[in-house]
Tab-separated table of C-alpha atoms in Angstrom:
chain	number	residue	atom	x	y	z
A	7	UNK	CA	74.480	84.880	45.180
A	8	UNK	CA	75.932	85.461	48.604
A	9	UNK	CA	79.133	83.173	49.299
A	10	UNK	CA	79.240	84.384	52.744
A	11	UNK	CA	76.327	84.232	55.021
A	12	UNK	CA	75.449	85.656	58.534
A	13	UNK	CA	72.113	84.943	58.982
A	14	UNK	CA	71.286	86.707	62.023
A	15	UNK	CA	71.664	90.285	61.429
A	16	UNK	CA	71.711	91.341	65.195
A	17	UNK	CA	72.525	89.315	68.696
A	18	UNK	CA	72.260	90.840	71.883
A	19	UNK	CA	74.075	89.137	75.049
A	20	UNK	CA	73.998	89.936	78.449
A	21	UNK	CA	78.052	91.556	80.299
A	22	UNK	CA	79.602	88.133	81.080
A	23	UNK	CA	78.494	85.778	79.175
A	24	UNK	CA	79.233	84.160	75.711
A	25	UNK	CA	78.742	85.422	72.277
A	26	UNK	CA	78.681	82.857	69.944
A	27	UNK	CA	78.423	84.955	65.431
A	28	UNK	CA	78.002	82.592	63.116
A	29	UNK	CA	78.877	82.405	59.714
A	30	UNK	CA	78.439	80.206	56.624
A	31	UNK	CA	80.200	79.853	53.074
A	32	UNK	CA	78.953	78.155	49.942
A	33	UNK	CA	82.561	78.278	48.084
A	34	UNK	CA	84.330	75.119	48.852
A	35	UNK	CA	87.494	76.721	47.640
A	36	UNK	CA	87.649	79.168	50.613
A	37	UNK	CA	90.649	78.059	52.671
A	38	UNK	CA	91.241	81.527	54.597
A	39	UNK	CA	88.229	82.654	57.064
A	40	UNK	CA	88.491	86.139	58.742
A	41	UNK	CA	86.628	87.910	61.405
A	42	UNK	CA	86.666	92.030	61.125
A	43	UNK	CA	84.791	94.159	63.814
A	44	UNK	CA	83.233	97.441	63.201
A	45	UNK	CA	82.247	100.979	64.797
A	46	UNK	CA	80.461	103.524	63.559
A	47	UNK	CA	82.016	105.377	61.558
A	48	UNK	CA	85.177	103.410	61.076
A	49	UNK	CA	86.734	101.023	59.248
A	50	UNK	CA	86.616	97.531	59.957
A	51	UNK	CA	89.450	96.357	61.921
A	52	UNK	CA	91.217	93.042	61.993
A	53	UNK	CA	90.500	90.245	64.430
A	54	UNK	CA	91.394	86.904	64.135
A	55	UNK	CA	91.469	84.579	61.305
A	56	UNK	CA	91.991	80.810	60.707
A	57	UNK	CA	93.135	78.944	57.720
A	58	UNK	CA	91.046	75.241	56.378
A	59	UNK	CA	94.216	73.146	57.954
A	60	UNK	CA	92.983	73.696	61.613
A	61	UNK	CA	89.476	73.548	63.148
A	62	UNK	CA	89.984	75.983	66.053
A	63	UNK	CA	92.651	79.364	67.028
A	64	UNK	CA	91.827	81.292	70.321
A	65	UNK	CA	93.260	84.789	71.087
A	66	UNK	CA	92.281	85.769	74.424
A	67	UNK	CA	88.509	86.098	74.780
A	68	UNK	CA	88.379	85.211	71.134
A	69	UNK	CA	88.011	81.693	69.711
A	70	UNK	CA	86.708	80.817	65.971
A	71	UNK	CA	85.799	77.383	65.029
A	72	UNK	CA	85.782	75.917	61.714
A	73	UNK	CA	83.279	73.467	60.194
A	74	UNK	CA	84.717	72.548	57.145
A	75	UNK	CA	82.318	69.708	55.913
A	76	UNK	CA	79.442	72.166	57.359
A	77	UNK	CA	80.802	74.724	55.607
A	78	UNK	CA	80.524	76.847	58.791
A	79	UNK	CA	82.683	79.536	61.299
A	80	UNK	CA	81.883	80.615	64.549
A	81	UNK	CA	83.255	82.752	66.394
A	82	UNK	CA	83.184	82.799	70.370
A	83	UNK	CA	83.977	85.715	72.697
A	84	UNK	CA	83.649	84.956	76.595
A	85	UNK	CA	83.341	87.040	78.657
A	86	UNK	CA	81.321	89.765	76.687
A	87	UNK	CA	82.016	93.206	77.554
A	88	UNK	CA	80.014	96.629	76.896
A	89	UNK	CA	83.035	97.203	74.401
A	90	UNK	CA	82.378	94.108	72.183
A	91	UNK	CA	79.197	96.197	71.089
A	92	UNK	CA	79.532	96.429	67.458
A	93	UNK	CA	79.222	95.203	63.894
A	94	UNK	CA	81.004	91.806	63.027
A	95	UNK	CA	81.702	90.353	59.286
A	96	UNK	CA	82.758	87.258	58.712
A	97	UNK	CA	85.608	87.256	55.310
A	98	UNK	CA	86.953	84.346	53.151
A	99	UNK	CA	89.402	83.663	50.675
A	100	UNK	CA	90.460	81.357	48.412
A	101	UNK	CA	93.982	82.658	49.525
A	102	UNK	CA	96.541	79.599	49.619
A	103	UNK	CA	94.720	77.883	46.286
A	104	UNK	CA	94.976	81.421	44.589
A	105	UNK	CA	97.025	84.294	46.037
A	106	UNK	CA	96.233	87.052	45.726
A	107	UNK	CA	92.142	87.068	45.888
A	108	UNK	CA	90.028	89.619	47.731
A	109	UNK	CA	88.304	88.960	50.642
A	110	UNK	CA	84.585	88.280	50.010
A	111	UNK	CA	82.434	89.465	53.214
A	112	UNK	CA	79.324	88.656	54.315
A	113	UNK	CA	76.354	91.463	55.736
A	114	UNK	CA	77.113	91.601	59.478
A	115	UNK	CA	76.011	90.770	62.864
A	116	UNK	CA	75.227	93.800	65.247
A	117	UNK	CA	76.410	92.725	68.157
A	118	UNK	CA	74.934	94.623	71.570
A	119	UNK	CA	76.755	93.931	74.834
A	120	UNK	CA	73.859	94.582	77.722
A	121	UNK	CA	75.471	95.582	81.181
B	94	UNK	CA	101.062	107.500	59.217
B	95	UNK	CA	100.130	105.171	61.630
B	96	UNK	CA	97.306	104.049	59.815
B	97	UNK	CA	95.280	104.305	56.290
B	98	UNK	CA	93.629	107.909	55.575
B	99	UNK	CA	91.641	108.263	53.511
B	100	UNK	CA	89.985	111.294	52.092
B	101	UNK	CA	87.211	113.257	52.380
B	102	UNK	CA	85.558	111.624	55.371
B	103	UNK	CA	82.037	112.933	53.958
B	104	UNK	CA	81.854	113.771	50.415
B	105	UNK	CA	77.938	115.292	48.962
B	106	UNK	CA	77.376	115.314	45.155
B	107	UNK	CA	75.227	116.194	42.579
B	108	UNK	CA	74.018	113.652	40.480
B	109	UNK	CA	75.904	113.594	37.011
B	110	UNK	CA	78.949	115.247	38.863
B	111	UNK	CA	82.484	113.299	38.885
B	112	UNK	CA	84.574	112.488	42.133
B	113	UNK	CA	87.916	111.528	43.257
B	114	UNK	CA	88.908	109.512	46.765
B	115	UNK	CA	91.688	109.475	47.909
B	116	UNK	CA	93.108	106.417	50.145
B	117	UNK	CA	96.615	107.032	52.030
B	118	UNK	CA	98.365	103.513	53.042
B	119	UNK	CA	100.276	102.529	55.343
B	120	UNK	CA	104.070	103.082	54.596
B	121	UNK	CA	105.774	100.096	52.549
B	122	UNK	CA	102.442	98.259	52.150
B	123	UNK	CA	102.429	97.059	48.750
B	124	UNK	CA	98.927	95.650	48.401
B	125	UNK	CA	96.093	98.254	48.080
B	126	UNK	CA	92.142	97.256	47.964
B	127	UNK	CA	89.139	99.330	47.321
B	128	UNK	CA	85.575	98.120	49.066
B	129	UNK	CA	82.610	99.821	48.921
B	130	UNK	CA	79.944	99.536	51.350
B	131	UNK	CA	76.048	99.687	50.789
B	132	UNK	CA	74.014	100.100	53.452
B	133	UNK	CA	72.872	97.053	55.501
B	134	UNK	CA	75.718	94.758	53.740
B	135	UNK	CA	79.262	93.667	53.851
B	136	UNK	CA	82.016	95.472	51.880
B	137	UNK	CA	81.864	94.693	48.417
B	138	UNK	CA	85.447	94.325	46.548
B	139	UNK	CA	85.892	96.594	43.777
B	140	UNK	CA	89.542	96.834	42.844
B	141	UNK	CA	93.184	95.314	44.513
B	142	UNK	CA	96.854	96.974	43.301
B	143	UNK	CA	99.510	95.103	44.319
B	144	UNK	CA	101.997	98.170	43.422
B	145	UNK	CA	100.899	100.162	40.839
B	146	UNK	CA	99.355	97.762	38.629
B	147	UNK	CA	95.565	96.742	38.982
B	148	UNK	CA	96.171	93.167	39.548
B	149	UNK	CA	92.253	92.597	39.881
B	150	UNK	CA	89.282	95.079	38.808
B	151	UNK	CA	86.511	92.512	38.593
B	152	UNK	CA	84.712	93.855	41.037
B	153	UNK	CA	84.270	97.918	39.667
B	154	UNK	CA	80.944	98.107	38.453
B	155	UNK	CA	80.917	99.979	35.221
B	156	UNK	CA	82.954	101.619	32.885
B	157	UNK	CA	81.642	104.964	35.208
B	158	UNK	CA	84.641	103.678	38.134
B	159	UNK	CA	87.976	103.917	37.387
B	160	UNK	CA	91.407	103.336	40.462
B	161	UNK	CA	94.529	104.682	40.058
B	162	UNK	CA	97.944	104.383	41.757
B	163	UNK	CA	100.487	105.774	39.799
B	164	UNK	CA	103.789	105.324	42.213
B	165	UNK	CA	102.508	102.259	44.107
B	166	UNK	CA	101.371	104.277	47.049
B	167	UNK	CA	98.713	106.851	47.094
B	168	UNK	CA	95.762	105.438	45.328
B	169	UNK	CA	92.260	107.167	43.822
B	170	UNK	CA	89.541	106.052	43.187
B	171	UNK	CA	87.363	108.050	40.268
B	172	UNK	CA	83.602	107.756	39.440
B	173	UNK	CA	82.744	109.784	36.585
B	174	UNK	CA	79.031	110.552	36.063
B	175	UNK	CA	77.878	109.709	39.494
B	176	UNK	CA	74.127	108.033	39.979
B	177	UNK	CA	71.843	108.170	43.464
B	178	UNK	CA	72.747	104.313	43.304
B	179	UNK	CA	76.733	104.999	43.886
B	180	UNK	CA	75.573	106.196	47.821
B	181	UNK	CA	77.592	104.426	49.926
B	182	UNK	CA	80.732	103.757	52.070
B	183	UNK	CA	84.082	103.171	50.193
B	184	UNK	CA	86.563	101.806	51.871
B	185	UNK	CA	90.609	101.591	51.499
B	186	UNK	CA	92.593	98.779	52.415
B	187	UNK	CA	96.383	98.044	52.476
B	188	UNK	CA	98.637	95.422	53.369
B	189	UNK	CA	102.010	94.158	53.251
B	190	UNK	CA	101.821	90.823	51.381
B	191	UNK	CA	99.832	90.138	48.285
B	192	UNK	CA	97.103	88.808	49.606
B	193	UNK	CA	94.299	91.222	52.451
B	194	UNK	CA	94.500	88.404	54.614
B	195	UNK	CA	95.295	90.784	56.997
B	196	UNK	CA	94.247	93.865	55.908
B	197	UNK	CA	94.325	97.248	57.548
B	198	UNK	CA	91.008	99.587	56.694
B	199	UNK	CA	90.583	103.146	56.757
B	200	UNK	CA	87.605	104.919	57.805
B	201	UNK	CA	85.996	105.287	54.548
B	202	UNK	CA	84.734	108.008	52.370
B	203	UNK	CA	81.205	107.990	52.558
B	204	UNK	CA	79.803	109.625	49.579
B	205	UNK	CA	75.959	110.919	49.340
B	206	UNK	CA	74.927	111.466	45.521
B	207	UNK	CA	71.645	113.920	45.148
């Protein structure tokens, strides 16, 4: 039973405009939401998270929204660039209810970037 | 280092064989995940030390995996008896706190069994 869901396994966009991954949960006790991004051949790497007391935190070209009576995350980059081309997971935790409890991911969005 | 190593980068096996991974953290991160990734899906958590206790191994599949991280640092991750199905990407974590809210991935070891 997937708790985290990205239903669209690829997205492509065109240089310049907006990307919008989205991402549902099942496990009302997820309070922590993460976004990783991923290359071939490396890890995933950190990119912005939010936590259940807020419904939106930007970093630059990066926003993610959170639905919590939808149960749903988004997550927003404008302008896409060439560079954004790559895998995207979507984490959550039941972090401030719990501690210490591992992130739970969900399969991906490939992400292509079209100049 | 700068970041998590972990070792081999590319690791082929024969079926029935054992095998050891080594993950590297980042200096004074106390919190230490393994995640292994099939392919076509999301990491999958297998084991967290916070130090070098297990604090959570619900996620090893079998008996067959075993993690160990004797001084709180290095950590390995064993699979005795290895099976076509254990193909796949596993990944190292670390992180400061006790919790991967945050956590910073190495490249992974991906491991072919034949």
């Amino acid at each position: 039973d997937q708790q985290v869901k990205q239903n669209s396994p690829s997205l492509s966009v065109q240089e310049g405009r907006i990307s919008i991954l989205n991402c549902d949960y099942t496990n009302s006790m997820f309070d922590y939401f993460l976004w990783y991004k991923k290359y071939p051949a490396e890890g995933p790497t950190f990119l912005i998270s939010i936590s259940s007391i807020k419904d939106k935190n930007e970093d630059g070209r990066f926003t993610v929204f959170l639905n919590k009576s939808a149960k749903h995350l988004s997550l927003h980059i404008v302008p896409s660039q060439p560079g954004d081309s790559a895998v995207y997971f979507c984490a959550a935790s039941d972090h401030y209810n719990s501690g210490n409890t591992p992130l739970v991911f969900g399969k991906g969005t490939r992400l292509s970037v079209i100049a | 280092g700068a970041g998590v190593s972990q070792t081999p980068s590319n690791k082929v096996t024969e079926k029935g064989k054992y095998v050891e991974l080594r993950c590297d953290p980042i200096s004074g991160h106390t919190a230490l995940y393994w995640y292994r990734q099939s392919l076509g899906q999301g990491p999958e958590f297998l084991i967290y030390f916070q130090g070098t206790g297990a604090a959570d191994d619900s996620g090893l599949p079998n008996d067959r995996f075993f993690a160990v991280r004797p001084e709180g640092s290095v950590s390995t991750l064993k699979i005795q008896r290895t099976e076509r199905g254990d193909s796949a990407v596993y990944l190292c974590a670390s992180s400061k706190t006790g919790a991967d809210t945050e956590a910073f991935f190495g490249q992974g070891t991906r491991l072919t069994v034949v």
